């Protein structure tokens, strides 16, 4: 049996949210996990993530050495965990919010006008 088969530990946002709740509660850290603090921590972790790409060429950024790839994975985990925790503390469903935003972006960037261009929606022909 794979650990992801265990109820409550499978790879879902809800299970990650619940695991983070347990992690925080066990350490009595909810008192520190205010939305403000979580947003600042998220920004800090995002900075740690992008630092791995500083000064790389586009080609280098797409072919990271294994050790660098592992370090980037760890920072992606930090970013995702703080993002999920922030959404939880604000009672926001991040998946529902993302699908809503994707639908909005589909309206703002119609394929026939946005395909192959990096222009912003208000600059599209
Ligand atoms: Mg980090």
Coordinates of C-alpha atoms and ligand atoms in Angstrom, one line a residue:
X1 CA 0.0 0.0 0.0
X2 CA 1.3 3.3 -1.0
X3 CA 1.3 6.1 1.5
X4 CA -0.8 8.2 -0.9
X5 CA -3.5 5.5 -0.6
X6 CA -4.0 6.2 3.0
X7 CA -7.2 8.2 3.6
X8 CA -6.4 11.8 4.4
X9 CA -2.9 11.7 3.0
X10 CA -3.5 11.5 -0.8
X11 CA -2.3 14.2 -3.1
X12 CA -5.1 16.7 -2.8
X13 CA -5.2 20.3 -1.8
X14 CA -7.7 19.4 0.9
X15 CA -5.4 16.8 2.4
X16 CA -2.5 19.2 2.3
X17 CA -4.6 21.9 4.0
X18 CA -5.6 19.4 6.7
X19 CA -2.0 18.2 7.2
X20 CA -0.9 21.9 7.6
X21 CA -3.7 22.5 10.1
X22 CA -2.4 19.5 12.1
X23 CA 1.2 20.6 11.8
X24 CA 0.4 24.1 13.0
X25 CA -2.0 23.0 15.8
X26 CA 0.4 20.5 17.2
X27 CA 3.0 23.4 17.6
X28 CA 0.5 26.0 18.8
X29 CA 1.4 28.1 15.8
X30 CA -2.1 29.2 14.8
X31 CA -1.4 32.3 16.9
X32 CA 1.3 33.2 14.4
X33 CA -0.5 32.2 11.3
X34 CA -2.4 35.4 10.7
X35 CA -3.2 36.3 7.1
X36 CA -0.6 39.1 7.3
X37 CA 2.1 36.9 8.5
X38 CA 1.3 34.1 6.1
X39 CA 1.2 36.6 3.2
X40 CA 4.6 38.0 4.2
X41 CA 6.0 34.4 4.6
X42 CA 4.6 33.6 1.1
X43 CA 6.4 36.6 -0.4
X44 CA 9.6 35.6 1.3
X45 CA 9.4 32.0 0.0
X46 CA 8.6 33.3 -3.5
X47 CA 11.8 35.3 -3.3
X48 CA 13.7 32.2 -2.3
X49 CA 12.2 30.4 -5.3
X50 CA 13.1 33.0 -7.9
X51 CA 16.6 33.5 -6.5
X52 CA 17.5 30.1 -8.0
X53 CA 16.8 31.5 -11.5
X54 CA 18.7 34.8 -11.1
X55 CA 21.2 35.4 -13.9
X56 CA 20.5 32.2 -15.6
X57 CA 20.0 32.1 -19.4
X58 CA 16.6 30.9 -20.6
X59 CA 18.3 27.6 -21.6
X60 CA 20.0 27.2 -18.2
X61 CA 16.7 27.9 -16.4
X62 CA 15.1 25.0 -18.3
X63 CA 17.8 22.5 -17.6
X64 CA 18.7 22.8 -13.9
X65 CA 21.4 20.5 -12.4
X66 CA 19.8 17.8 -10.2
X67 CA 20.8 19.5 -6.9
X68 CA 19.4 22.8 -8.1
X69 CA 16.2 21.1 -9.3
X70 CA 15.8 19.6 -5.8
X71 CA 16.3 23.0 -4.2
X72 CA 13.7 24.5 -6.5
X73 CA 11.3 21.7 -5.6
X74 CA 11.8 22.5 -1.9
X75 CA 11.0 26.2 -2.5
X76 CA 8.0 25.3 -4.6
X77 CA 6.8 23.3 -1.6
X78 CA 7.3 26.2 0.7
X79 CA 5.4 28.5 -1.6
X80 CA 2.5 26.1 -2.0
X81 CA 2.3 25.3 1.7
X82 CA 2.1 29.0 2.7
X83 CA -0.4 29.7 -0.1
X84 CA -2.6 26.8 1.0
X85 CA -2.3 27.9 4.6
X86 CA -3.1 31.5 3.7
X87 CA -6.2 30.5 1.7
X88 CA -7.3 28.3 4.6
X89 CA -7.0 31.1 7.2
X90 CA -9.0 33.4 4.9
X91 CA -11.6 30.6 4.2
X92 CA -10.9 30.7 0.5
X93 CA -11.1 27.6 -1.6
X94 CA -7.9 28.0 -3.8
X95 CA -9.1 25.5 -6.4
X96 CA -12.5 27.2 -6.8
X97 CA -10.8 30.6 -6.9
X98 CA -8.3 29.3 -9.5
X99 CA -11.0 27.9 -11.8
X100 CA -13.0 31.1 -11.5
X101 CA -9.8 33.1 -12.4
X102 CA -9.1 30.7 -15.3
X103 CA -12.6 31.3 -16.6
X104 CA -12.0 35.0 -16.4
X105 CA -8.7 34.7 -18.2
X106 CA -10.4 32.6 -20.9
X107 CA -12.8 35.6 -21.5
X108 CA -10.0 38.1 -21.4
X109 CA -7.7 36.1 -23.6
X110 CA -9.8 34.6 -26.4
X111 CA -7.7 32.1 -28.4
X112 CA -8.3 33.8 -31.7
X113 CA -6.8 37.1 -30.4
X114 CA -4.3 35.9 -27.8
X115 CA -2.7 32.9 -29.5
X116 CA 1.1 33.3 -29.9
X117 CA 1.3 36.7 -28.3
X118 CA 2.4 37.9 -24.8
X119 CA 0.3 41.1 -25.0
X120 CA -1.9 42.0 -22.0
X121 CA -5.6 41.5 -22.5
X122 CA -6.2 45.3 -22.9
X123 CA -3.5 45.4 -25.7
X124 CA -4.8 42.6 -27.8
X125 CA -5.9 43.4 -31.3
Ligands
LIG1 MG1 12.2 28.2 1.6

